[in-house]
Amino acid sequence: LVNSKTLFVFAFQTGHTTGPSLNNDKLYKFAYSAEVYVDRVKASLQKSAGYRLSSGVDVNLLWRNPENDDDQLIKITIRDVQVENVNERPAAKNIFKGKSTEKIIGKEYLEALQRPIVLELVRGKVKNFYSYENEPVFTQNIKRGLASLFQLQLHSGAAHEVDISGKCNTTYHVRQDQVTKVKALDTCEIEKQGFTSHNQILDVSTKATSATIYVLEDSFIKSIKAEENYVLLLNSRRKTGAKIVSKQRLELKSVQAGPGLIAGKQVASVIKTLDSSYVAVTLVAEPVKSECKKCPSLSEHWKSIREHMYPEKLSKAEAARSFLSFIQNIRKATKEEILQIVRSENKELLPQIVDAVTSAQTPESLEAILEFLDFKDASTSVLQERFLYACGFASHPSEMLLKSLTATFKGDIANEEIRETLVIVMGALIRKLCDREGCKLPAVVEAKRLILSRLEKAKKDDNVRMYLLALKNALLPEGIPLLLKYAESGEGPISNLAATALQRYDPSFLTKEVKETMNRIYHQNRKVHEKTVRTTAAAIILNSNPSYMEVKNILLSIGELSLEMNKYMISMIQDILHFEMPSSKTVRQVLKDMRVHNYDRFAKMGSSSAYSGYITRGPDVSSTYSLDILYSGSGILRRSNMNIHVFDRNAELHASQVVIEAQGLESIIAATPDEGEENLDSFAGMSAILFDVQLRPVTFFQGYGDLMSKMLSATGDPINVVKGLILLTDYSQEIQLQSGPRASTEFLGGLAIDISGGMEFSLWYRESKTNVKNRVAMFIAGNTEVDSFFVKTGMETTLEVETTLDFISTVQFSQYPFLVCMQMDRVESPFRRSVTKYESLPSGRRYTAKRGKAELLAGNEYPLHQENSNMCRKVFGAKSDSSSNWF
């Protein structure tokens, strides 16, 4: 007598079979179960939503190749199917209670599921999978999941295997009578559906693992335990996520006398003898999608959310929630259904509909919106602009979208501002497609050529500005020589725009030639430049790994500059040191030299400043703000620049930038302009970057006449910079589970945003004020679902927050040094989150468990430098004095 372990080793030594081996005339009876769990990432499985499908499985050998023991046909039959909760539930919460399996699955599907399948195993690998041609896809996939378990090799090592998950890299570890199979799910080649967000910070990260443990006896399977785990985490908030766990168990219960073998030399003839209806089908899962029978139509859904989409409600979380649900429905709609809504709605709601239709990013939604919009009609320019910005913020733009915009640009456009916005947005799409390795796509090549060639030939300043803004979004390495040309030899505003475009490039693109040009601009080696351009050139040098001499020359220039530029440069250097920026090490080395670092140089008066700080510092992402403000010697604002950046360990997102610029305003207070700025035209305007996309700048006034008329008719109302709905997080993936069902996971994050800014002058009080108000509401919804046709189980997660961030700068220029007070405040913000787990049957019977939490995030006044705090006390002290002495 020999024990089973000896038999197992013996099978290896004799080379009898290199895969599982069945005995003739035996019927192997197994118990099988497939379980699915869906829950939060760190939750225990005992409280998860899910279900269990259990059955008996009969396995017998049909045929063994007379010339090769390693080639065999086995028949597998599923019987006695049961469907139940995966966790114990009271009767009132059990959706399967009182329902037979036939009722749950359906008679036709149950019959299909219990029809046998045949596997051809060659050396333990499935060479052919035989089933019935017209089998429902979902029952076929459950059988594929079971069949894949029988694929096994009996020696350690790596293999490329095809099973239900696709063609995957698999590793086997063999120890006596136990085999562990680890499948690298991220290597599986299978038809994938879905998309991810453009920026990693706004995206979702996934981790997937699969392991199967086989226990063998007499070189055949005694038991199998397989487990597959998918974890999905929102990168911006890793506490928010979902997990899907799929488990399979197969356990041998008994071995009985079974049917004899079928005689034959060829597999094909054996299969034909068994059942002529059998066909060889792939073991890789087929995609399956269940139709929604009771879902509302697009127009019905629109009616239910319409009231939340009015302009005055756009800073509420409910607007962002409605926007996301509308996008989900538009993605399932036809072009005609979309056009029906767009053509029938009023002017107040149309811009929000255009935001949603464009953000849906399906071929049907693009065709519908392009058919609806008429760029030859100037009266609908508001809708055209909303469409273009939604294209710029597209989460996963297609080549088709860029191609359509290029064709539109070449056609007739009635409104010149729309023409400018169009080419700026084309720049943003070029960058997004290039980031996804689409730089060589024909539409991208054509759009790049158009922007670069037209910028080279442009004669009018307006055209130069338009293409520079497009390049500021596209960030093409081949555009750098053109930007250098315009930065150094262009006039003030053009030179400034080219320099700020270069500032957006990653420092790795800023070559020796770029740094030499920036040094020439800053030190005015070839011509006199405005201080806005010079300070941008200094920022580029200091942010791109500057040499010791470059830093030394910049520091030596301090003291020779105009008063306010001096003060600004000192603030910039101090900010680099206090915020530990990359160049701080070099700056500290230079400051050891007393010729550079002395009181005369660093004790200059002035009100300009630069300061950076943290808004949040978290384990997942952190966000910083920077405020820098540059004045002319007369006390009038030259430039204020507010930036918010969000970053994690691997990625960065320029969330927002609002720049207010003014020039040539000295005449209104009878002051003397700074050197080199004597002939500047009166101008004030605002430029914004939102989620890495440069928007078309807004002009407050242009020229002295325009300034005076606007001052006389001023209402003090802020000018709207951007208002609308933006799709930020857009993640959708289909996951094929190895037990057969298909899971889908979707995370959508929407932002309802309202940014406005204004600039006021009071000649009476000799005071100016700039105010930038950022009102935002954010809503994130995640839904992870396993759809098995006869039962759905999943989890919905929501997060919502509403907040307002104000940046106010007050200047009193009745004396010198003038008083400047900067304030950056965030109001008290409501924050709500909820998790809902559910199980449901097509009949409508549903179980849900919901948990939620609401809290109030305290308001905050963000600290700036101490000097600013001292100034604010003086400004508001002076104000209260003046009001009391009014009469």
Coordinates of N, CA and C in Angstrom, one line a residue, residues 38-39 193-197 202-206 230-235 240-244 289 295 301 321 323-333 359-362 395-396 727-735 742-750 779-787 792-799 834 836 838:
V38 N -19.1 43.3 -2.2 CA -18.8 44.7 -2.6 C -18.9 45.5 -1.3
D39 N -17.8 46.3 -1.0 CA -17.9 47.1 0.2 C -16.8 48.2 0.1
Q193 N -13.2 48.0 -21.7 CA -14.1 49.1 -21.9 C -13.9 50.1 -20.8
G194 N -14.1 51.4 -21.1 CA -14.0 52.4 -20.1 C -13.0 53.5 -20.4
F195 N -12.8 54.4 -19.4 CA -11.8 55.5 -19.6 C -11.4 55.9 -18.2
T196 N -10.3 56.7 -18.2 CA -9.8 57.3 -17.0 C -9.7 58.8 -17.1
S197 N -9.5 59.5 -16.0 CA -9.4 61.0 -16.0 C -8.1 61.4 -16.6
L202 N -6.9 63.7 -10.2 CA -8.4 63.6 -10.3 C -8.9 62.2 -10.6
D203 N -7.9 61.2 -10.7 CA -8.3 59.9 -11.2 C -8.5 58.9 -10.0
V204 N -8.6 57.7 -10.4 CA -8.8 56.6 -9.4 C -7.7 55.6 -9.7
S205 N -7.1 55.1 -8.6 CA -6.0 54.1 -8.7 C -6.6 52.7 -8.4
T206 N -6.1 51.7 -9.0 CA -6.7 50.3 -8.8 C -5.5 49.3 -8.5
Y230 N -10.3 43.3 -6.0 CA -10.1 44.6 -6.7 C -10.3 45.7 -5.7
V231 N -9.3 46.6 -5.6 CA -9.4 47.7 -4.7 C -9.3 49.0 -5.6
L232 N -10.3 49.9 -5.4 CA -10.3 51.1 -6.2 C -10.3 52.3 -5.2
L233 N -9.4 53.2 -5.4 CA -9.2 54.3 -4.5 C -9.2 55.7 -5.2
L234 N -10.0 56.6 -4.7 CA -10.0 58.0 -5.3 C -8.6 58.6 -4.9
N235 N -7.8 59.0 -5.8 CA -6.5 59.5 -5.5 C -6.5 60.8 -4.6
T240 N -11.9 57.3 0.4 CA -13.1 57.0 -0.5 C -12.7 56.0 -1.5
G241 N -13.3 54.9 -1.5 CA -13.0 53.9 -2.5 C -13.9 52.7 -2.4
A242 N -13.6 51.6 -3.1 CA -14.5 50.4 -3.0 C -13.6 49.2 -3.3
K243 N -14.1 48.1 -2.8 CA -13.4 46.8 -3.1 C -14.4 45.8 -3.6
I244 N -14.0 44.9 -4.5 CA -14.8 43.8 -5.0 C -14.0 42.6 -4.7
K289 N -24.1 43.0 -21.4 CA -24.6 44.2 -20.8 C -26.1 44.0 -20.6
C295 N -35.7 52.3 -16.7 CA -35.0 53.6 -16.5 C -35.8 54.7 -17.2
H301 N -35.7 62.4 -17.3 CA -34.6 62.7 -16.3 C -34.3 64.2 -16.2
R321 N -24.4 67.5 -8.4 CA -25.0 66.2 -8.4 C -25.9 66.0 -9.6
F323 N -25.8 67.6 -12.5 CA -25.0 67.6 -13.7 C -24.4 66.2 -14.0
L324 N -23.9 65.6 -12.9 CA -23.3 64.2 -13.1 C -24.3 63.2 -13.5
S325 N -25.5 63.2 -12.9 CA -26.5 62.2 -13.3 C -27.0 62.4 -14.7
F326 N -27.0 63.7 -15.1 CA -27.4 64.1 -16.5 C -26.4 63.5 -17.5
I327 N -25.1 63.7 -17.2 CA -24.1 63.2 -18.1 C -24.2 61.7 -18.2
Q328 N -24.5 61.0 -17.1 CA -24.6 59.5 -17.2 C -25.7 59.1 -18.2
N329 N -26.8 59.9 -18.1 CA -28.0 59.5 -19.0 C -27.7 60.0 -20.4
I330 N -27.0 61.1 -20.6 CA -26.7 61.5 -22.0 C -25.8 60.5 -22.7
R331 N -24.9 59.8 -21.9 CA -24.0 58.8 -22.5 C -24.8 57.6 -23.0
K332 N -26.0 57.4 -22.6 CA -26.8 56.3 -23.1 C -27.8 56.7 -24.2
A333 N -27.8 58.0 -24.5 CA -28.9 58.6 -25.3 C -28.4 58.7 -26.8
S359 N -19.6 67.5 -22.0 CA -18.8 66.7 -21.1 C -19.1 65.2 -21.2
A360 N -20.3 64.8 -21.8 CA -20.6 63.4 -22.0 C -19.6 62.7 -22.9
Q361 N -19.0 63.4 -23.9 CA -17.9 62.9 -24.7 C -18.2 61.6 -25.5
T362 N -19.5 61.4 -25.9 CA -19.8 60.3 -26.8 C -19.9 60.8 -28.2
S395 N -12.4 65.2 -20.0 CA -11.6 64.3 -19.2 C -10.8 63.3 -20.1
H396 N -11.4 62.9 -21.2 CA -10.7 61.9 -22.1 C -11.0 62.3 -23.5
L727 N -16.7 68.8 -15.5 CA -16.5 67.4 -15.1 C -15.0 67.2 -14.8
L728 N -14.7 66.8 -13.6 CA -13.3 66.7 -13.2 C -12.9 65.2 -13.1
T729 N -13.5 64.4 -12.3 CA -13.1 63.0 -12.2 C -14.1 62.3 -13.1
D730 N -13.5 61.4 -14.0 CA -14.4 60.7 -14.9 C -13.7 59.4 -15.1
Y731 N -14.1 58.4 -14.3 CA -13.4 57.1 -14.3 C -14.5 56.0 -14.5
S732 N -14.3 55.2 -15.5 CA -15.3 54.1 -15.8 C -14.6 52.9 -16.3
Q733 N -14.7 51.8 -15.6 CA -14.1 50.6 -16.0 C -15.0 49.4 -15.9
E734 N -14.9 48.4 -16.8 CA -15.6 47.2 -16.7 C -14.5 46.1 -16.3
I735 N -14.9 45.3 -15.3 CA -14.0 44.3 -14.7 C -14.6 42.9 -14.9
R742 N -19.7 40.2 -14.5 CA -18.9 41.3 -14.9 C -19.2 42.5 -13.9
A743 N -18.2 43.1 -13.4 CA -18.4 44.2 -12.5 C -18.1 45.5 -13.3
S744 N -18.8 46.6 -12.8 CA -18.5 47.9 -13.4 C -18.2 48.9 -12.3
T745 N -17.3 49.8 -12.5 CA -17.1 50.8 -11.5 C -17.0 52.1 -12.1
E746 N -17.6 53.1 -11.5 CA -17.7 54.4 -12.1 C -17.5 55.5 -11.0
F747 N -16.6 56.4 -11.2 CA -16.4 57.5 -10.3 C -16.5 58.8 -11.1
L748 N -17.4 59.7 -10.7 CA -17.6 60.9 -11.4 C -17.5 62.1 -10.4
G749 N -16.7 63.1 -10.7 CA -16.6 64.2 -9.8 C -17.0 65.5 -10.6
G750 N -17.9 66.2 -10.1 CA -18.3 67.4 -10.9 C -18.1 68.7 -10.0
F779 N -19.2 67.8 -6.1 CA -19.9 66.5 -5.8 C -19.2 65.4 -6.5
I780 N -18.9 64.3 -5.7 CA -18.2 63.1 -6.2 C -19.2 61.9 -6.0
A781 N -19.4 61.2 -7.0 CA -20.2 60.0 -6.8 C -19.5 58.8 -7.4
G782 N -19.4 57.7 -6.6 CA -18.8 56.5 -7.0 C -19.8 55.3 -7.0
N783 N -19.9 54.5 -8.0 CA -20.8 53.4 -8.0 C -20.0 52.2 -8.5
T784 N -19.9 51.2 -7.6 CA -19.3 49.9 -8.0 C -20.3 48.8 -7.9
E785 N -20.5 48.1 -9.0 CA -21.6 47.2 -9.1 C -21.2 45.9 -9.8
V786 N -21.7 44.8 -9.3 CA -21.6 43.5 -10.0 C -22.9 43.1 -10.5
D787 N -23.0 43.0 -11.8 CA -24.3 42.7 -12.5 C -24.3 41.3 -13.0
K792 N -28.3 42.2 -9.0 CA -27.2 43.2 -9.0 C -26.9 43.5 -7.5
T793 N -25.6 43.7 -7.3 CA -25.1 44.1 -6.0 C -24.1 45.1 -6.1
G794 N -24.1 46.1 -5.2 CA -23.1 47.1 -5.3 C -23.1 48.1 -4.2
M795 N -22.3 49.2 -4.4 CA -22.2 50.2 -3.4 C -22.1 51.6 -4.1
E796 N -22.8 52.5 -3.5 CA -22.7 53.9 -4.0 C -22.1 54.8 -2.9
T797 N -21.1 55.6 -3.3 CA -20.5 56.5 -2.4 C -20.7 58.0 -2.9
T798 N -21.0 58.9 -2.0 CA -21.1 60.3 -2.4 C -20.3 61.2 -1.4
L799 N -19.7 62.3 -2.0 CA -19.1 63.3 -1.2 C -19.5 64.6 -1.7
S834 N -21.7 60.0 2.2 CA -22.7 58.8 2.4 C -22.2 57.6 1.7
T836 N -24.0 53.8 0.4 CA -25.2 53.0 0.3 C -24.8 51.6 -0.3
Y838 N -26.2 47.9 -1.7 CA -27.5 47.4 -2.1 C -27.4 46.1 -2.8

